[in-house]
């Protein structure tokens, strides 16, 4: 195990404000009431870790991974994730606004009931992610792969959805008032309603 790898460690009330974590690897570690505000991660990997009451405010993350991690009551105010992986990660009672995500893989992520109003997901893979009952009013999901996603009772009023895969979206079980879609996406939604469009 390299010096950059730590396994099954527990960090409580640590002050990592503004820390720069490059090439680190944490496996099954726990972070509680840790301050990661304005921290920067690059090519770092967190595998099956637990984050409780952790502050990610204004932090920046590039090409890092948080696979299988659990986030509970964490604050992501003004956080940015670029090219990051959150495959299988779950979020419970977290503050996720405003949040900007560009690229990366959030497949199988658990975001049920999350408040995602006005957040931005651009070019993200979110296959089979759970967005049940999530409030995504005014959010941007641009060029996002939502195939197989769980979108029951999702709220998407005034959301920007152009370029995203909406094949898993049932318009009868979602709030879509004012959502912006492309003509091609509109055709998909019409078909899911059992309608046929003829000139």
PDB file of C-alpha atoms in Angstrom:
ATOM      1  CA  UNK A   1       0.000   0.000   0.000  1.00  0.00           C
ATOM      2  CA  UNK A   2       1.502   3.318  -1.075  1.00  0.00           C
ATOM      3  CA  UNK A   3       1.747   6.371   1.143  1.00  0.00           C
ATOM      4  CA  UNK A   4      -0.967   7.944  -0.984  1.00  0.00           C
ATOM      5  CA  UNK A   5      -3.417   5.157  -0.085  1.00  0.00           C
ATOM      6  CA  UNK A   6      -5.267   4.964   3.208  1.00  0.00           C
ATOM      7  CA  UNK A   7      -7.689   2.217   4.163  1.00  0.00           C
ATOM      8  CA  UNK A   8     -10.381   2.096   6.837  1.00  0.00           C
ATOM      9  CA  UNK A   9      -9.262   5.323   8.494  1.00  0.00           C
ATOM     10  CA  UNK A  10     -11.624   7.584  10.411  1.00  0.00           C
ATOM     11  CA  UNK A  11     -11.352  11.366  10.157  1.00  0.00           C
ATOM     12  CA  UNK A  12     -13.405  13.401  12.643  1.00  0.00           C
ATOM     13  CA  UNK A  13     -13.599  17.221  12.678  1.00  0.00           C
ATOM     14  CA  UNK A  14     -10.460  17.479  10.542  1.00  0.00           C
ATOM     15  CA  UNK A  15      -9.756  20.876   9.005  1.00  0.00           C
ATOM     16  CA  UNK A  16      -8.905  20.354   5.336  1.00  0.00           C
ATOM     17  CA  UNK A  17      -9.977  23.827   4.295  1.00  0.00           C
ATOM     18  CA  UNK A  18      -8.288  24.699   0.997  1.00  0.00           C
ATOM     19  CA  UNK A  19      -6.365  21.405   0.958  1.00  0.00           C
ATOM     20  CA  UNK A  20      -4.980  20.118  -2.344  1.00  0.00           C
ATOM     21  CA  UNK A  21      -5.381  16.361  -2.704  1.00  0.00           C
ATOM     22  CA  UNK A  22      -3.619  14.956  -5.753  1.00  0.00           C
ATOM     23  CA  UNK A  23      -3.376  11.246  -6.542  1.00  0.00           C
ATOM     24  CA  UNK A  24      -4.753  10.210  -3.158  1.00  0.00           C
ATOM     25  CA  UNK A  25      -6.705   6.990  -2.596  1.00  0.00           C
ATOM     26  CA  UNK A  26      -9.028   6.405   0.346  1.00  0.00           C
ATOM     27  CA  UNK A  27     -10.674   3.002   0.746  1.00  0.00           C
ATOM     28  CA  UNK A  28     -13.581   2.406   3.154  1.00  0.00           C
ATOM     29  CA  UNK A  29     -12.642   5.513   5.146  1.00  0.00           C
ATOM     30  CA  UNK A  30     -15.039   7.651   7.173  1.00  0.00           C
ATOM     31  CA  UNK A  31     -15.133  11.429   7.195  1.00  0.00           C
ATOM     32  CA  UNK A  32     -17.286  13.112   9.859  1.00  0.00           C
ATOM     33  CA  UNK A  33     -17.739  16.894  10.317  1.00  0.00           C
ATOM     34  CA  UNK A  34     -14.680  17.413   8.145  1.00  0.00           C
ATOM     35  CA  UNK A  35     -14.180  20.785   6.466  1.00  0.00           C
ATOM     36  CA  UNK A  36     -13.263  20.410   2.792  1.00  0.00           C
ATOM     37  CA  UNK A  37     -14.382  23.928   1.886  1.00  0.00           C
ATOM     38  CA  UNK A  38     -12.411  25.320  -1.074  1.00  0.00           C
ATOM     39  CA  UNK A  39     -10.436  22.060  -1.229  1.00  0.00           C
ATOM     40  CA  UNK A  40      -9.131  20.822  -4.572  1.00  0.00           C
ATOM     41  CA  UNK A  41      -8.897  17.173  -5.606  1.00  0.00           C
ATOM     42  CA  UNK A  42      -7.139  15.929  -8.733  1.00  0.00           C
ATOM     43  CA  UNK A  43      -6.971  12.284  -9.808  1.00  0.00           C
ATOM     44  CA  UNK A  44      -7.954  11.215  -6.299  1.00  0.00           C
ATOM     45  CA  UNK A  45     -10.118   8.183  -5.558  1.00  0.00           C
ATOM     46  CA  UNK A  46     -12.544   7.586  -2.691  1.00  0.00           C
ATOM     47  CA  UNK A  47     -13.876   4.026  -2.700  1.00  0.00           C
ATOM     48  CA  UNK A  48     -16.802   2.942  -0.490  1.00  0.00           C
ATOM     49  CA  UNK A  49     -16.199   5.857   1.894  1.00  0.00           C
ATOM     50  CA  UNK A  50     -18.726   7.478   4.239  1.00  0.00           C
ATOM     51  CA  UNK A  51     -19.095  11.259   4.463  1.00  0.00           C
ATOM     52  CA  UNK A  52     -21.225  12.648   7.300  1.00  0.00           C
ATOM     53  CA  UNK A  53     -21.800  16.384   7.835  1.00  0.00           C
ATOM     54  CA  UNK A  54     -18.850  17.177   5.564  1.00  0.00           C
ATOM     55  CA  UNK A  55     -18.531  20.645   4.024  1.00  0.00           C
ATOM     56  CA  UNK A  56     -17.585  20.663   0.334  1.00  0.00           C
ATOM     57  CA  UNK A  57     -18.449  24.359  -0.058  1.00  0.00           C
ATOM     58  CA  UNK A  58     -16.740  25.994  -3.062  1.00  0.00           C
ATOM     59  CA  UNK A  59     -14.529  22.933  -3.536  1.00  0.00           C
ATOM     60  CA  UNK A  60     -13.196  21.931  -6.983  1.00  0.00           C
ATOM     61  CA  UNK A  61     -12.747  18.347  -8.131  1.00  0.00           C
ATOM     62  CA  UNK A  62     -11.181  17.153 -11.386  1.00  0.00           C
ATOM     63  CA  UNK A  63     -10.881  13.581 -12.668  1.00  0.00           C
ATOM     64  CA  UNK A  64     -11.536  12.212  -9.186  1.00  0.00           C
ATOM     65  CA  UNK A  65     -13.795   9.321  -8.170  1.00  0.00           C
ATOM     66  CA  UNK A  66     -16.237   8.839  -5.292  1.00  0.00           C
ATOM     67  CA  UNK A  67     -17.479   5.365  -6.234  1.00  0.00           C
ATOM     68  CA  UNK A  68     -19.878   3.607  -3.874  1.00  0.00           C
ATOM     69  CA  UNK A  69     -19.603   6.444  -1.359  1.00  0.00           C
ATOM     70  CA  UNK A  70     -22.340   7.518   1.052  1.00  0.00           C
ATOM     71  CA  UNK A  71     -23.004  11.213   1.667  1.00  0.00           C
ATOM     72  CA  UNK A  72     -25.292  12.208   4.537  1.00  0.00           C
ATOM     73  CA  UNK A  73     -26.093  15.806   5.542  1.00  0.00           C
ATOM     74  CA  UNK A  74     -23.166  17.117   3.495  1.00  0.00           C
ATOM     75  CA  UNK A  75     -23.032  20.620   2.033  1.00  0.00           C
ATOM     76  CA  UNK A  76     -21.996  21.067  -1.616  1.00  0.00           C
ATOM     77  CA  UNK A  77     -22.713  24.804  -1.901  1.00  0.00           C
ATOM     78  CA  UNK A  78     -20.971  26.148  -5.029  1.00  0.00           C
ATOM     79  CA  UNK A  79     -18.992  22.900  -5.539  1.00  0.00           C
ATOM     80  CA  UNK A  80     -17.737  21.891  -8.989  1.00  0.00           C
ATOM     81  CA  UNK A  81     -17.018  18.410 -10.326  1.00  0.00           C
ATOM     82  CA  UNK A  82     -15.299  17.964 -13.699  1.00  0.00           C
ATOM     83  CA  UNK A  83     -14.810  14.507 -15.190  1.00  0.00           C
ATOM     84  CA  UNK A  84     -15.543  12.838 -11.846  1.00  0.00           C
ATOM     85  CA  UNK A  85     -17.135   9.457 -11.084  1.00  0.00           C
ATOM     86  CA  UNK A  86     -19.933   8.997  -8.555  1.00  0.00           C
ATOM     87  CA  UNK A  87     -21.002   5.524  -9.677  1.00  0.00           C
ATOM     88  CA  UNK A  88     -23.237   3.984  -7.005  1.00  0.00           C
ATOM     89  CA  UNK A  89     -22.888   6.949  -4.641  1.00  0.00           C
ATOM     90  CA  UNK A  90     -25.888   7.878  -2.474  1.00  0.00           C
ATOM     91  CA  UNK A  91     -26.919  11.290  -1.167  1.00  0.00           C
ATOM     92  CA  UNK A  92     -29.194  11.704   1.865  1.00  0.00           C
ATOM     93  CA  UNK A  93     -30.313  15.046   3.324  1.00  0.00           C
ATOM     94  CA  UNK A  94     -27.515  16.862   1.486  1.00  0.00           C
ATOM     95  CA  UNK A  95     -27.429  20.502   0.418  1.00  0.00           C
ATOM     96  CA  UNK A  96     -26.653  20.270  -3.287  1.00  0.00           C
ATOM     97  CA  UNK A  97     -27.258  23.814  -4.509  1.00  0.00           C
ATOM     98  CA  UNK A  98     -25.754  25.403  -6.410  1.00  0.00           C
ATOM     99  CA  UNK A  99     -23.771  22.513  -7.882  1.00  0.00           C
ATOM    100  CA  UNK A 100     -22.008  22.276 -11.257  1.00  0.00           C
ATOM    101  CA  UNK A 101     -21.118  18.937 -12.810  1.00  0.00           C
ATOM    102  CA  UNK A 102     -19.341  18.683 -16.155  1.00  0.00           C
ATOM    103  CA  UNK A 103     -18.636  15.295 -17.702  1.00  0.00           C
ATOM    104  CA  UNK A 104     -17.996  12.190 -15.655  1.00  0.00           C
ATOM    105  CA  UNK A 105     -20.097   9.188 -14.658  1.00  0.00           C
ATOM    106  CA  UNK A 106     -22.896   9.342 -12.075  1.00  0.00           C
ATOM    107  CA  UNK A 107     -24.522   6.056 -13.097  1.00  0.00           C
ATOM    108  CA  UNK A 108     -26.524   4.291 -10.358  1.00  0.00           C
ATOM    109  CA  UNK A 109     -26.194   7.378  -8.128  1.00  0.00           C
ATOM    110  CA  UNK A 110     -28.920   7.671  -5.479  1.00  0.00           C
ATOM    111  CA  UNK A 111     -30.457  11.143  -5.570  1.00  0.00           C
ATOM    112  CA  UNK A 112     -34.027  10.276  -4.595  1.00  0.00           C
ATOM    113  CA  UNK A 113     -35.835  13.241  -3.100  1.00  0.00           C
ATOM    114  CA  UNK A 114     -32.837  15.523  -3.591  1.00  0.00           C
ATOM    115  CA  UNK A 115     -33.236  19.280  -3.961  1.00  0.00           C
ATOM    116  CA  UNK A 116     -31.500  19.888  -7.291  1.00  0.00           C
ATOM    117  CA  UNK A 117     -33.132  23.177  -8.225  1.00  0.00           C
ATOM    118  CA  UNK A 118     -30.971  25.204 -10.636  1.00  0.00           C
ATOM    119  CA  UNK A 119     -28.046  22.753 -10.521  1.00  0.00           C
ATOM    120  CA  UNK A 120     -26.138  21.996 -13.724  1.00  0.00           C
ATOM    121  CA  UNK A 121     -25.274  18.594 -15.179  1.00  0.00           C
ATOM    122  CA  UNK A 122     -23.516  18.930 -18.546  1.00  0.00           C
ATOM    123  CA  UNK A 123     -22.419  15.917 -20.603  1.00  0.00           C
ATOM    124  CA  UNK A 124     -22.758  13.530 -17.651  1.00  0.00           C
ATOM    125  CA  UNK A 125     -23.477   9.800 -17.783  1.00  0.00           C
ATOM    126  CA  UNK A 126     -26.338   9.144 -15.331  1.00  0.00           C
ATOM    127  CA  UNK A 127     -27.524   5.730 -16.444  1.00  0.00           C
ATOM    128  CA  UNK A 128     -29.926   4.091 -13.979  1.00  0.00           C
ATOM    129  CA  UNK A 129     -29.482   6.942 -11.496  1.00  0.00           C
ATOM    130  CA  UNK A 130     -32.327   7.229  -8.965  1.00  0.00           C
ATOM    131  CA  UNK A 131     -33.998  10.636  -9.185  1.00  0.00           C
ATOM    132  CA  UNK A 132     -37.312   9.550  -7.695  1.00  0.00           C
ATOM    133  CA  UNK A 133     -39.157  12.620  -6.431  1.00  0.00           C
ATOM    134  CA  UNK A 134     -36.132  14.857  -6.929  1.00  0.00           C
ATOM    135  CA  UNK A 135     -36.871  18.568  -7.314  1.00  0.00           C
ATOM    136  CA  UNK A 136     -34.999  19.636 -10.445  1.00  0.00           C
ATOM    137  CA  UNK A 137     -36.895  22.849 -11.119  1.00  0.00           C
ATOM    138  CA  UNK A 138     -34.852  25.186 -13.309  1.00  0.00           C
ATOM    139  CA  UNK A 139     -31.994  22.691 -13.432  1.00  0.00           C
ATOM    140  CA  UNK A 140     -29.864  22.031 -16.510  1.00  0.00           C
ATOM    141  CA  UNK A 141     -29.488  18.465 -17.738  1.00  0.00           C
ATOM    142  CA  UNK A 142     -27.751  19.082 -21.073  1.00  0.00           C
ATOM    143  CA  UNK A 143     -26.442  16.146 -23.126  1.00  0.00           C
ATOM    144  CA  UNK A 144     -26.959  13.838 -20.139  1.00  0.00           C
ATOM    145  CA  UNK A 145     -27.375  10.077 -20.542  1.00  0.00           C
ATOM    146  CA  UNK A 146     -30.421   9.331 -18.372  1.00  0.00           C
ATOM    147  CA  UNK A 147     -31.172   5.969 -19.989  1.00  0.00           C
ATOM    148  CA  UNK A 148     -32.660   3.548 -17.475  1.00  0.00           C
ATOM    149  CA  UNK A 149     -32.832   6.270 -14.817  1.00  0.00           C
ATOM    150  CA  UNK A 150     -35.587   6.089 -12.184  1.00  0.00           C
ATOM    151  CA  UNK A 151     -37.564   9.269 -12.788  1.00  0.00           C
ATOM    152  CA  UNK A 152     -40.861   8.556 -11.019  1.00  0.00           C
ATOM    153  CA  UNK A 153     -42.460  11.769  -9.703  1.00  0.00           C
ATOM    154  CA  UNK A 154     -39.389  13.794 -10.685  1.00  0.00           C
ATOM    155  CA  UNK A 155     -40.018  17.553 -10.830  1.00  0.00           C
ATOM    156  CA  UNK A 156     -38.536  19.244 -13.898  1.00  0.00           C
ATOM    157  CA  UNK A 157     -40.420  22.544 -14.293  1.00  0.00           C
ATOM    158  CA  UNK A 158     -38.479  25.022 -16.456  1.00  0.00           C
ATOM    159  CA  UNK A 159     -35.565  22.567 -16.650  1.00  0.00           C
ATOM    160  CA  UNK A 160     -33.208  22.618 -19.634  1.00  0.00           C
ATOM    161  CA  UNK A 161     -33.215  19.067 -21.009  1.00  0.00           C
ATOM    162  CA  UNK A 162     -31.966  19.411 -24.573  1.00  0.00           C
ATOM    163  CA  UNK A 163     -29.575  16.748 -25.796  1.00  0.00           C
ATOM    164  CA  UNK A 164     -30.378  14.349 -22.944  1.00  0.00           C
ATOM    165  CA  UNK A 165     -31.700  10.792 -23.204  1.00  0.00           C
ATOM    166  CA  UNK A 166     -35.293  10.976 -21.917  1.00  0.00           C
ATOM    167  CA  UNK A 167     -36.323   7.461 -22.936  1.00  0.00           C
ATOM    168  CA  UNK A 168     -36.863   6.503 -19.264  1.00  0.00           C
ATOM    169  CA  UNK A 169     -39.094   9.512 -18.543  1.00  0.00           C
ATOM    170  CA  UNK A 170     -42.832   8.924 -18.184  1.00  0.00           C
ATOM    171  CA  UNK A 171     -44.443  12.336 -18.767  1.00  0.00           C
ATOM    172  CA  UNK A 172     -47.529  11.179 -16.866  1.00  0.00           C
ATOM    173  CA  UNK A 173     -45.444  10.634 -13.734  1.00  0.00           C
ATOM    174  CA  UNK A 174     -43.321  13.775 -13.856  1.00  0.00           C
ATOM    175  CA  UNK A 175     -43.758  17.519 -13.572  1.00  0.00           C
ATOM    176  CA  UNK A 176     -42.599  19.059 -16.844  1.00  0.00           C
ATOM    177  CA  UNK A 177     -44.284  22.457 -17.036  1.00  0.00           C
ATOM    178  CA  UNK A 178     -42.066  24.854 -18.942  1.00  0.00           C
ATOM    179  CA  UNK A 179     -39.260  22.305 -19.451  1.00  0.00           C
ATOM    180  CA  UNK A 180     -37.167  22.931 -22.568  1.00  0.00           C
ATOM    181  CA  UNK A 181     -36.715  20.005 -24.976  1.00  0.00           C
ATOM    182  CA  UNK A 182     -35.651  19.581 -28.600  1.00  0.00           C
ATOM    183  CA  UNK A 183     -38.094  18.476 -31.341  1.00  0.00           C
ATOM    184  CA  UNK A 184     -36.505  15.017 -31.270  1.00  0.00           C
ATOM    185  CA  UNK A 185     -37.051  14.721 -27.518  1.00  0.00           C
ATOM    186  CA  UNK A 186     -40.627  15.934 -27.904  1.00  0.00           C
ATOM    187  CA  UNK A 187     -41.211  13.089 -30.333  1.00  0.00           C
ATOM    188  CA  UNK A 188     -39.880  10.598 -27.769  1.00  0.00           C
ATOM    189  CA  UNK A 189     -42.192  12.001 -25.078  1.00  0.00           C
ATOM    190  CA  UNK A 190     -45.191  11.956 -27.412  1.00  0.00           C
ATOM    191  CA  UNK A 191     -44.469   8.338 -28.301  1.00  0.00           C
ATOM    192  CA  UNK A 192     -44.239   7.405 -24.614  1.00  0.00           C
ATOM    193  CA  UNK A 193     -47.749   8.817 -24.237  1.00  0.00           C
ATOM    194  CA  UNK A 194     -48.957   6.385 -26.868  1.00  0.00           C
ATOM    195  CA  UNK A 195     -49.619   9.119 -29.411  1.00  0.00           C
ATOM    196  CA  UNK A 196     -48.722   9.084 -33.073  1.00  0.00           C
ATOM    197  CA  UNK A 197     -47.816  12.217 -34.971  1.00  0.00           C
ATOM    198  CA  UNK A 198     -48.898  12.466 -38.595  1.00  0.00           C
ATOM    199  CA  UNK A 199     -48.549  15.349 -40.996  1.00  0.00           C
TER     200      UNK A 199
END
